[in-house]
Short mmCIF file of C-alpha atoms in Angstrom, two decimals:
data_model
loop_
_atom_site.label_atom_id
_atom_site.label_comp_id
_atom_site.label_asym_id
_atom_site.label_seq_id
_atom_site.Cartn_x
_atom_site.Cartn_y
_atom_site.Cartn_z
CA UNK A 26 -9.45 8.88 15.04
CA UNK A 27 -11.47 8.40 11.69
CA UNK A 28 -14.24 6.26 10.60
CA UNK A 29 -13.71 4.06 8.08
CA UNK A 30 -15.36 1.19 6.36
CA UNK A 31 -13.85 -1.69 4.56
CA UNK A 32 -14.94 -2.51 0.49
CA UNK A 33 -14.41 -4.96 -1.81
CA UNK A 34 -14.94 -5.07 -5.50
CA UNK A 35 -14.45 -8.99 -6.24
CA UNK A 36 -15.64 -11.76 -4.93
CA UNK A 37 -12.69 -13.17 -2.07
CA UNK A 38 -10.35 -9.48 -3.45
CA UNK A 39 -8.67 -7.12 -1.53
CA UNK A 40 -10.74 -4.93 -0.04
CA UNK A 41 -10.07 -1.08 0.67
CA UNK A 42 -10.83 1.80 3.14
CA UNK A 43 -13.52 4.70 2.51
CA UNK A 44 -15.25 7.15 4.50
CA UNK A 45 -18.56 5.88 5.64
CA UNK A 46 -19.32 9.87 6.85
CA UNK A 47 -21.81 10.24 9.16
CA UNK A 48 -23.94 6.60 7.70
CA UNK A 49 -24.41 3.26 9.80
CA UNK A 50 -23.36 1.02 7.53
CA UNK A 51 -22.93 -2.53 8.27
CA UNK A 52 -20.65 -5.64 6.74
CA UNK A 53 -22.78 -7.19 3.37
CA UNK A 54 -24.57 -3.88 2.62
CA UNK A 55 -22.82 -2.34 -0.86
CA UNK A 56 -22.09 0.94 -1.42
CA UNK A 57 -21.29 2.93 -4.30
CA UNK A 58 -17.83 4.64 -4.33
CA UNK A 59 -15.43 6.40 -7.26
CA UNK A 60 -12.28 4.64 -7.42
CA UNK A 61 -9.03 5.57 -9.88
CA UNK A 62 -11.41 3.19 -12.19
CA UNK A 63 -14.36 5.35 -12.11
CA UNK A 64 -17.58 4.63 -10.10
CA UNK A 65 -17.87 1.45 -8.34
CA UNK A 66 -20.36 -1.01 -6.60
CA UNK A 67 -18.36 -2.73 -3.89
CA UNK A 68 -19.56 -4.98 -0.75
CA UNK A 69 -19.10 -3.93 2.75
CA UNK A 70 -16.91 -6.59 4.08
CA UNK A 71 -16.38 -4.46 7.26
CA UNK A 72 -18.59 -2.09 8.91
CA UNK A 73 -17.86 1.21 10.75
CA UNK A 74 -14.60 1.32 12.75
CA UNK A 75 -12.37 3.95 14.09
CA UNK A 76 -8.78 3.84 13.26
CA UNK A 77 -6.04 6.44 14.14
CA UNK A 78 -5.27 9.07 11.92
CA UNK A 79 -1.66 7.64 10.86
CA UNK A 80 -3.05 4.46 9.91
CA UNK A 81 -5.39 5.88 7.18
CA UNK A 82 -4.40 7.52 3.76
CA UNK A 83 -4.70 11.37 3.70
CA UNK A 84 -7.05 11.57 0.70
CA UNK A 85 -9.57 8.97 1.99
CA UNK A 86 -12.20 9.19 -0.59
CA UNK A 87 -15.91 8.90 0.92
CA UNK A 88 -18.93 6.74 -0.24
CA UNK A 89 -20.96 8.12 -2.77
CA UNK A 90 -23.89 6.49 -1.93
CA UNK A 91 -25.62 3.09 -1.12
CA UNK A 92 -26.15 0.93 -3.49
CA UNK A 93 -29.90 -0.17 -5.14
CA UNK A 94 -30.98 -2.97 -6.40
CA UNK A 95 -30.37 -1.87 -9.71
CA UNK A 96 -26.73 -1.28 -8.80
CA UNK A 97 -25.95 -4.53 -7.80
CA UNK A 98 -27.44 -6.61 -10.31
CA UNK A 99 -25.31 -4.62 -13.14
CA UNK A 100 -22.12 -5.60 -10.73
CA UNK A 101 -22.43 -9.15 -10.49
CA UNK A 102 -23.06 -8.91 -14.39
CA UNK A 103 -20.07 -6.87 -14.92
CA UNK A 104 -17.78 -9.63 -12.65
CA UNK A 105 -19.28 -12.38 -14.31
CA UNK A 106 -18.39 -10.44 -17.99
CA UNK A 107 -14.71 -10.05 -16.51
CA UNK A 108 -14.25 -13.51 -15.40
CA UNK A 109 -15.74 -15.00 -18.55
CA UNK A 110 -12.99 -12.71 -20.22
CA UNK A 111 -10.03 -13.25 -17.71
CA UNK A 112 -10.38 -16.93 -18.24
CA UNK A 113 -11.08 -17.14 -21.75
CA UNK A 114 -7.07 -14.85 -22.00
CA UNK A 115 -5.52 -16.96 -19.48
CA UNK A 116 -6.82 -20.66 -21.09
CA UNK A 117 -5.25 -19.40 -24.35
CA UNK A 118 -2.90 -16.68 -24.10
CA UNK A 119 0.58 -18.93 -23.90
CA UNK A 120 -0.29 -19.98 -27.69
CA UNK A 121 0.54 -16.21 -28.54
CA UNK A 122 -3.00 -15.45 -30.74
CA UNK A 123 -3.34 -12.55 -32.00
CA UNK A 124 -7.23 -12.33 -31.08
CA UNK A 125 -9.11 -14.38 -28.01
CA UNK A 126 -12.63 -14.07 -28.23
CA UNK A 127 -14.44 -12.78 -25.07
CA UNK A 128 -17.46 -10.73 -23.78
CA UNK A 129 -18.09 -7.01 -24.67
CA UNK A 130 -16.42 -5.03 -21.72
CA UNK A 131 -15.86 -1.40 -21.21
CA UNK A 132 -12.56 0.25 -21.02
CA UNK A 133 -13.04 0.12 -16.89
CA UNK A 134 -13.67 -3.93 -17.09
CA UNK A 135 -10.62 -4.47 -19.70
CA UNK A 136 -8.69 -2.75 -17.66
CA UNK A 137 -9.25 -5.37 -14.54
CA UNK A 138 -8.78 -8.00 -16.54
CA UNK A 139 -5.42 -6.74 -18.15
CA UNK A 140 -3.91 -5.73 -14.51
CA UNK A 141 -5.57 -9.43 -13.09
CA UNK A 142 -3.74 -10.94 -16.03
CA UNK A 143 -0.16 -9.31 -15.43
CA UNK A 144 -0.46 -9.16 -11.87
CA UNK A 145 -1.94 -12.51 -10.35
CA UNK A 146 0.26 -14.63 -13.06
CA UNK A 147 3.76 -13.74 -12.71
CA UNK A 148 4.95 -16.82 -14.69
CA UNK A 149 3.57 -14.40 -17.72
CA UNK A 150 6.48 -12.56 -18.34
CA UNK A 151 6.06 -12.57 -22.09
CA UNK A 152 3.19 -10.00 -21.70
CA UNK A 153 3.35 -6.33 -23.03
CA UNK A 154 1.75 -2.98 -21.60
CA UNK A 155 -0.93 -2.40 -23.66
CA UNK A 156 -4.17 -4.37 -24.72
CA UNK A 157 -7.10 -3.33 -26.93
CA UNK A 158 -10.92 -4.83 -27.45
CA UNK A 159 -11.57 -5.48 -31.04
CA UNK A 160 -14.95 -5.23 -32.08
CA UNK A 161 -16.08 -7.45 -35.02
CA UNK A 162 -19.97 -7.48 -35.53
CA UNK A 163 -21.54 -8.91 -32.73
CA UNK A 164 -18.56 -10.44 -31.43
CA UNK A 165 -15.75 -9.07 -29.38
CA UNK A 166 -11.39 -9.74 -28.94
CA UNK A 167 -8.98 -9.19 -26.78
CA UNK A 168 -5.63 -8.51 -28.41
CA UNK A 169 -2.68 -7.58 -27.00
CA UNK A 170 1.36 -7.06 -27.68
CA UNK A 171 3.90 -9.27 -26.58
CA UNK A 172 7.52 -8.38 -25.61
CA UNK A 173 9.10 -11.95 -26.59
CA UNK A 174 8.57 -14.86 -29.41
CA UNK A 175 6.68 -17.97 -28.05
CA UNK A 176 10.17 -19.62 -28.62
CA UNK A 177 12.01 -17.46 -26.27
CA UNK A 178 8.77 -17.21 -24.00
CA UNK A 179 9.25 -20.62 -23.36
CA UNK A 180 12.38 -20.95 -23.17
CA UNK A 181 12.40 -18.73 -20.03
CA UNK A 182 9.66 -20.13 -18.65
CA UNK A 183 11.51 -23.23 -18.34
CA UNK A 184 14.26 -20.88 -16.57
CA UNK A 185 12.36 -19.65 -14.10
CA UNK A 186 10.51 -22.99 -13.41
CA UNK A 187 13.65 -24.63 -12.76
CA UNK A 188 14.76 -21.62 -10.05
CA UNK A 189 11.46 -21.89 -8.66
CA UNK A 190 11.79 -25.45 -8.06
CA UNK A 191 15.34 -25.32 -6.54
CA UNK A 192 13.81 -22.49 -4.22
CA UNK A 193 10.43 -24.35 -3.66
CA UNK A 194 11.99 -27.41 -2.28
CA UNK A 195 13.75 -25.30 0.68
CA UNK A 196 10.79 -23.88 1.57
CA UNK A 197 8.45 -26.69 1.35
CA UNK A 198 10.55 -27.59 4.56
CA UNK A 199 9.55 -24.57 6.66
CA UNK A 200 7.72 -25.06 9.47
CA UNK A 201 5.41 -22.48 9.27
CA UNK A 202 3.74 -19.83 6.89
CA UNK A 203 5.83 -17.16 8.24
CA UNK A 204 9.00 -18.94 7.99
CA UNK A 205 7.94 -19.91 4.31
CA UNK A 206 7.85 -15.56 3.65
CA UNK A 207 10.51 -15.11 5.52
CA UNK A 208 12.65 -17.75 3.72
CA UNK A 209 11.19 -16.13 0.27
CA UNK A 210 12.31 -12.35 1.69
CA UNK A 211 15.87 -13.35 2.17
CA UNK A 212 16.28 -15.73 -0.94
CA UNK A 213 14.84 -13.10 -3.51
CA UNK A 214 17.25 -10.38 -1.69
CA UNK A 215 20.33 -12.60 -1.33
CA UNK A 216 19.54 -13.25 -5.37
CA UNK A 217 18.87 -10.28 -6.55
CA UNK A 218 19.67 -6.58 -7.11
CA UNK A 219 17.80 -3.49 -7.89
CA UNK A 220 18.43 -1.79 -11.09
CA UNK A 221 15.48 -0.29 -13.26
CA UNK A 222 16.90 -0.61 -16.71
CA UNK A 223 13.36 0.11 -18.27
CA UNK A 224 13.03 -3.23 -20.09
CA UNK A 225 9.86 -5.74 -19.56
CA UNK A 226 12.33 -8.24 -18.49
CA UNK A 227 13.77 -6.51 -15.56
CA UNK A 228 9.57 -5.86 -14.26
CA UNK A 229 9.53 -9.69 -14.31
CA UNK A 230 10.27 -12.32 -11.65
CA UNK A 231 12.26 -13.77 -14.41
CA UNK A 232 14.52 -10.59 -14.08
CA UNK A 233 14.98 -11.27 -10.59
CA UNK A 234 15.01 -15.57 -10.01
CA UNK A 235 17.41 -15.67 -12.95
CA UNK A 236 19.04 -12.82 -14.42
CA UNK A 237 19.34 -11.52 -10.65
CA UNK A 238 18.22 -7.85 -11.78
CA UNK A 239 14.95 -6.30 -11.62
CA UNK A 240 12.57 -3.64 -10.69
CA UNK A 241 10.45 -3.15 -8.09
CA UNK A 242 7.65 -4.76 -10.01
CA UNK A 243 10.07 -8.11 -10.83
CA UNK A 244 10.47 -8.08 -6.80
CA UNK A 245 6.93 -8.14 -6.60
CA UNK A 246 6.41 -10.69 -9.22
CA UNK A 247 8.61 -12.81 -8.21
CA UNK A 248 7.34 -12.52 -4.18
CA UNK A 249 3.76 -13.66 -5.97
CA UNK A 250 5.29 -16.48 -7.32
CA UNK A 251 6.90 -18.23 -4.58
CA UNK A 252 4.46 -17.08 -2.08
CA UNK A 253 1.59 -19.14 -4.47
CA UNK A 254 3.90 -22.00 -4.54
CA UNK A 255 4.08 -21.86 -0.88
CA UNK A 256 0.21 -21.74 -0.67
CA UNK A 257 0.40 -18.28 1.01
CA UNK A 258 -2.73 -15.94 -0.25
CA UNK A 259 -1.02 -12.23 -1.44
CA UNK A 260 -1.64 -10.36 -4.02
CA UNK A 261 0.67 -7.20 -5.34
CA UNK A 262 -0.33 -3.67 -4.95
CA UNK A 263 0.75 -0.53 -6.73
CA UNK A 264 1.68 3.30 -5.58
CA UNK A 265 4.44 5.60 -4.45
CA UNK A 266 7.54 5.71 -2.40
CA UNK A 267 9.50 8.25 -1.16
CA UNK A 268 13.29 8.17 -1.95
CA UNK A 269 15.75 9.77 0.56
CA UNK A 270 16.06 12.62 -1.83
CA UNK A 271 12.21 13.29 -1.69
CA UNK A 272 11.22 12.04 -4.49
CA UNK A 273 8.23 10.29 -5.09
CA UNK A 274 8.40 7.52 -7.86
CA UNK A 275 6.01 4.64 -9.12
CA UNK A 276 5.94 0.92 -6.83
CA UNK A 277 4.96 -2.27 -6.62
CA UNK A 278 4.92 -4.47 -3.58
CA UNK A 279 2.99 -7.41 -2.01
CA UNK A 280 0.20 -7.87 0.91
CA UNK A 281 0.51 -11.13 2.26
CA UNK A 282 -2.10 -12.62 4.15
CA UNK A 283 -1.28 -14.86 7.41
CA UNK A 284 -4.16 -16.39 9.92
CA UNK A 285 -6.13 -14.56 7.36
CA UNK A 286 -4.94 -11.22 8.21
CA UNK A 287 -3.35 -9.26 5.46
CA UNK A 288 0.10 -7.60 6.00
CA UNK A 289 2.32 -4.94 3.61
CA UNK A 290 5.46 -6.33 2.41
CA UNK A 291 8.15 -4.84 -0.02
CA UNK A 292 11.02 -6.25 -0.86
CA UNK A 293 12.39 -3.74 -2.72
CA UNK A 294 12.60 -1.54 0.27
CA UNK A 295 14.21 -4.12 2.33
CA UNK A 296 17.19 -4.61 -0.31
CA UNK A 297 19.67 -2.05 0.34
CA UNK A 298 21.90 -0.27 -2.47
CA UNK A 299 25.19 0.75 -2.24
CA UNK A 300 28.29 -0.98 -1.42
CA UNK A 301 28.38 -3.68 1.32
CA UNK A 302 24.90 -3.94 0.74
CA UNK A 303 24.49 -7.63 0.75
CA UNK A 304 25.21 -7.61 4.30
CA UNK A 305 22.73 -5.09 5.60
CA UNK A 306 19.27 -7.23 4.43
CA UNK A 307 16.47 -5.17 6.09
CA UNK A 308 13.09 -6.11 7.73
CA UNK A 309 11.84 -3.21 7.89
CA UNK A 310 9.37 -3.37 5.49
CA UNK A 311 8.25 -7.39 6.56
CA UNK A 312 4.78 -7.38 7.36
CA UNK A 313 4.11 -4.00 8.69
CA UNK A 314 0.56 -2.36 8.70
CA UNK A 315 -0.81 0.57 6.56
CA UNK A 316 0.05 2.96 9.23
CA UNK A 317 3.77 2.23 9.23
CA UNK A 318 3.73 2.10 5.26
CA UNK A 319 2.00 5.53 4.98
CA UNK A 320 5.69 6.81 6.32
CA UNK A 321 7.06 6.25 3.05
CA UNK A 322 4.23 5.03 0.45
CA UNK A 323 0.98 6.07 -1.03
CA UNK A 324 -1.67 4.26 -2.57
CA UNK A 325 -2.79 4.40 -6.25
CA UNK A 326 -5.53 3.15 -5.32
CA UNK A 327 -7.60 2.41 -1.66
CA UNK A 328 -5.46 1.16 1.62
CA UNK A 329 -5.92 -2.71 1.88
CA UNK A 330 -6.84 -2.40 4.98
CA UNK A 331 -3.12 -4.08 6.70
CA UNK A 332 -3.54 -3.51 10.88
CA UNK A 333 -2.54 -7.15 11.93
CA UNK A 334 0.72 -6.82 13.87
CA UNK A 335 0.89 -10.29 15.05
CA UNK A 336 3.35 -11.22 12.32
CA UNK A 337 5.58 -8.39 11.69
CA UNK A 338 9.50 -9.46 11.97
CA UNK A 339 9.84 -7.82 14.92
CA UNK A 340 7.20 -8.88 16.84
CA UNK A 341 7.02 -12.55 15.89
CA UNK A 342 10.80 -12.60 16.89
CA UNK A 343 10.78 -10.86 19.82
CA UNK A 344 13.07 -8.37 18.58
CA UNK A 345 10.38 -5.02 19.18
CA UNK A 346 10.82 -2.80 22.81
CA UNK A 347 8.36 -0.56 24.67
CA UNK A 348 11.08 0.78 26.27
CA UNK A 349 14.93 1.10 27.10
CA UNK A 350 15.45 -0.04 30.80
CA UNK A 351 17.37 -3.31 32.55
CA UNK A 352 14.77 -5.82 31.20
CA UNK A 353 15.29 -4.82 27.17
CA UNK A 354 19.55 -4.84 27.77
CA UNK A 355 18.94 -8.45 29.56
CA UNK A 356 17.24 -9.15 26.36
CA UNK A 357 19.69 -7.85 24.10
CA UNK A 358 22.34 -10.03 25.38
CA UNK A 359 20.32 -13.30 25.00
CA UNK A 360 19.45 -12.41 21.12
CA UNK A 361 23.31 -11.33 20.89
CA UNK A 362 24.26 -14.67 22.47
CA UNK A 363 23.63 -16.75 19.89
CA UNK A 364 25.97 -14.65 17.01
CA UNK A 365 29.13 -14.87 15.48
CA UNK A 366 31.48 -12.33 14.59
CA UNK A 367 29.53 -10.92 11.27
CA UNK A 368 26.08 -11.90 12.54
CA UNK A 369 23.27 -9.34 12.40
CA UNK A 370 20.96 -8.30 15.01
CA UNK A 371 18.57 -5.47 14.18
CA UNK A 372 15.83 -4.86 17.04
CA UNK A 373 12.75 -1.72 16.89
CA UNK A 374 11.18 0.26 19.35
CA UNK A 375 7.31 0.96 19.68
CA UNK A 376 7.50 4.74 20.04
CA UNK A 377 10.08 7.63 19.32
CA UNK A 378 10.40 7.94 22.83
CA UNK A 379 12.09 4.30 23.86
CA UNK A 380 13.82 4.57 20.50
CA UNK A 381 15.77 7.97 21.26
CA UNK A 382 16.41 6.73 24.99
CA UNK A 383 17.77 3.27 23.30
CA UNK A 384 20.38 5.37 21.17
CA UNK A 385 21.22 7.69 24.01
CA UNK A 386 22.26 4.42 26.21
CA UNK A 387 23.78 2.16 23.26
CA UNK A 388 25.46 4.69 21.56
CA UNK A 389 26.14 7.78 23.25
CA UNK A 390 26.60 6.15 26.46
CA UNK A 391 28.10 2.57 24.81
CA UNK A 392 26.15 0.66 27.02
CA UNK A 393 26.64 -1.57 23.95
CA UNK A 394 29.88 -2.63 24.96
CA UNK A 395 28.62 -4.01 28.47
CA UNK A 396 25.61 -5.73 26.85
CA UNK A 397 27.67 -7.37 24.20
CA UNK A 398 30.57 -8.49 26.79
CA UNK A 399 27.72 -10.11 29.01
CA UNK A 400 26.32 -11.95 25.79
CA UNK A 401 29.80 -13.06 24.89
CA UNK A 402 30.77 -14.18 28.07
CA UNK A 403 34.32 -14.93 27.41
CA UNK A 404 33.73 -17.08 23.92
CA UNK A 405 35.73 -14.66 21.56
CA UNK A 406 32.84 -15.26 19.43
CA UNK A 407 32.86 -11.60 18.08
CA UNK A 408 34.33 -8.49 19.47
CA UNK A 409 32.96 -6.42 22.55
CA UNK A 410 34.68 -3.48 22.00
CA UNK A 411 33.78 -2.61 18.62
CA UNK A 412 30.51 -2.61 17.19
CA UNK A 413 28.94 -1.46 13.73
CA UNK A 414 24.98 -0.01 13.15
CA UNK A 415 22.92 1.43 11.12
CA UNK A 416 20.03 3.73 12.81
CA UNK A 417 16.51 3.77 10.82
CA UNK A 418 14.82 6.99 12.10
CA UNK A 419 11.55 6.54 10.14
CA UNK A 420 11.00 2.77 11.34
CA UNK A 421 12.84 3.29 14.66
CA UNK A 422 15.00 0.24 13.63
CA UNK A 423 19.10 -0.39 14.78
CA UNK A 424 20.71 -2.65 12.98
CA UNK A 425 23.65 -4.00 14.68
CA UNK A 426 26.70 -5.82 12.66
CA UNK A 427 28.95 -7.52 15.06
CA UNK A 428 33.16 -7.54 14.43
#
């Protein structure tokens, strides 16, 4: 187990894990912490806990203090300077200027604004990569490069409006927040496919609600967009993955928040490459915690603090086992009762153990075949002699695709 604390750096932001060492520290004190930004003043929005070892990152950084008085008066100045400046950009930034005025900021502060800019508006697909403070006198602008004219700018953000609509009116009939992202997970995977062509367009969620094509970071994007529409809180957060070859690369995914608990959520991960791929939609990846994440992903920056199971796909569909025994095959015929021939079922177990004895008795064994010919019960809805899967060591997930 390690003790951590949970910090945030903006008023109602993500917040992140650090090592509180051997200090009582308590939720509304602020500490002082070096982040991939530099040196920090954040609030404690959650005091001392103990979490298990999986479910925090490796290189948890520690506190570097607590914060003065001196300290915190400088950071409220600093977010006030950045949210003078981040409004300022946003109010005029779709007119394509060359220069906005806004307050003197460091490189630090310019740097949140620029990221808050790109990442909490995804409709601004016409942005660049790089932005620069011009000092003139005593005054101070923010210029920055576009990747589009303001005639094709709009033009595709009349595009993507119009997909948004079409998508927003399905899911504006949801029942429930969780339906909403889960009706938003399928629909951007169903539309889209991965490809990371290296142009701005494919990093936008124009690249994947209309040109069906996109990076990780258009996924992400275009998550953020639907998931505002649908009044969900998320924001999107950046790091590594892990490829099957070993490779580590760059990401971008979400962290959805539902009864105010934030969960992890890629997309990217969940859309499978390769032939036959539109068939085999994951969940893998819906709503899981940091501890489950850490499998595959780092952080660039601090955890966000995801430990809320309450919503993952499995759980909230009843679809996750302790075990392998007579009570989870029972319940693997009622979930396979209600499929066709070409349905999908995929179910995950708790614990390496259950998962291992579940393969051992549906595959080795083919208690499959039993469990599928009770479920059918003589409909000839789908076959109960032959079967397809996929097995998901890392997440303990089986994916079953019926014949």
């Amino acid at each position: 187990m390690k003790k951590v604390i949970s910090v945030r750096f903006k008023e109602n932001g993500k917040s992140y894990y650090f090592d509180p060492g051997d200090a009582v520290i308590h939720a509304g004190e602020y500490v002082i912490v070096e982040t991939a930004r530099g040196v920090e003043c954040g609030e404690v929005v959650q005091g001392v806990l103990e979490l298990a070892d999986a479910a925090v990152p490796k290189a948890l950084k520690p506190i570097t203090r607590m914060a003065d008085s001196v300290d915190i008066r400088r950071m409220r100045q600093n977010r006030e300077d950045e949210k003078r400046a981040y409004n300022a950009v946003l109010r005029d930034i779709e007119s394509f200027p060359e220069e906005i005025e806004i307050p003197e900021l460091d490189n630090g502060e310019l740097e949140n604004v620029w990221l808050a800019l790109m990442y909490d508006n995804p409709e601004l697909m016409m942005l660049g990569r790089e932005c620069v403070l011009v000092a003139r006198g005593r005054k101070y602008f923010f210029s920055c490069e576009y990747s589009m004219t303001k005639e094709e700018y709009e033009q595709k953000k009349a595009e993507l409006k119009l997909k948004a609509d079409e998508l927003g009116a399905k899911i504006e009939k949801e029942p429930s927040d969780f339906d909403k992202e889960l009706l938003i997970h399928d629909a951007i995977i169903d539309s889209c496919s991965y490809a990371d062509s290296g142009q701005l367009i494919a990093s936008s969620a124009y690249g994947v609600l209309v040109e069906g094509s996109a990076s990780c970071e258009g996924y992400a994007k275009a998550a953020k967009l639907l998931l505002d529409r649908a009044g969900i809180d998320n924001y999107v957060i950046t790091g590594t993955a892990t490829r099957d070859d070993g490779e580590s690369e760059g990401h971008m995914w979400n962290v959805v928040f539902l009864d105010g608990q934030p969960y992890n959520l890629d997309l990217t991960w969940d859309d499978p490459i390769g032939e036959g791929a539109e068939q085999n939609k994951r969940y893998a990846y819906f709503n899981i915690t940091d501890e489950e994440l850490l499998k595959t992903h780092t952080f660039f920056d601090e955890a966000p603090c995801c430990t809320a199971t309450d919503f993952n796909y499995f759980i909230k569909l009843g679809r996750q086992f302790d075990s392998y025994n007579a009570e989870t095959k029972s319940a693997l015929s009622k979930l396979f009762g209600g499929l066709k021939s070409g349905g999908k079922l995929d179910i995950r177990f708790s614990s390496d153990k259950a998962y291992r004895a579940a393969l051992n008795g549906l595959i080795k064994k083919e208690e499959i075949y039993r469990i599928l010919s009770v479920a059918d019960a003589g409909r000839r809805g789908f076959s109960t002699t032959q079967i397809n899967y996929i097995t998901d060591d890392t997440h303990r997930v089986i994916e079953f695709i019926l014949v």
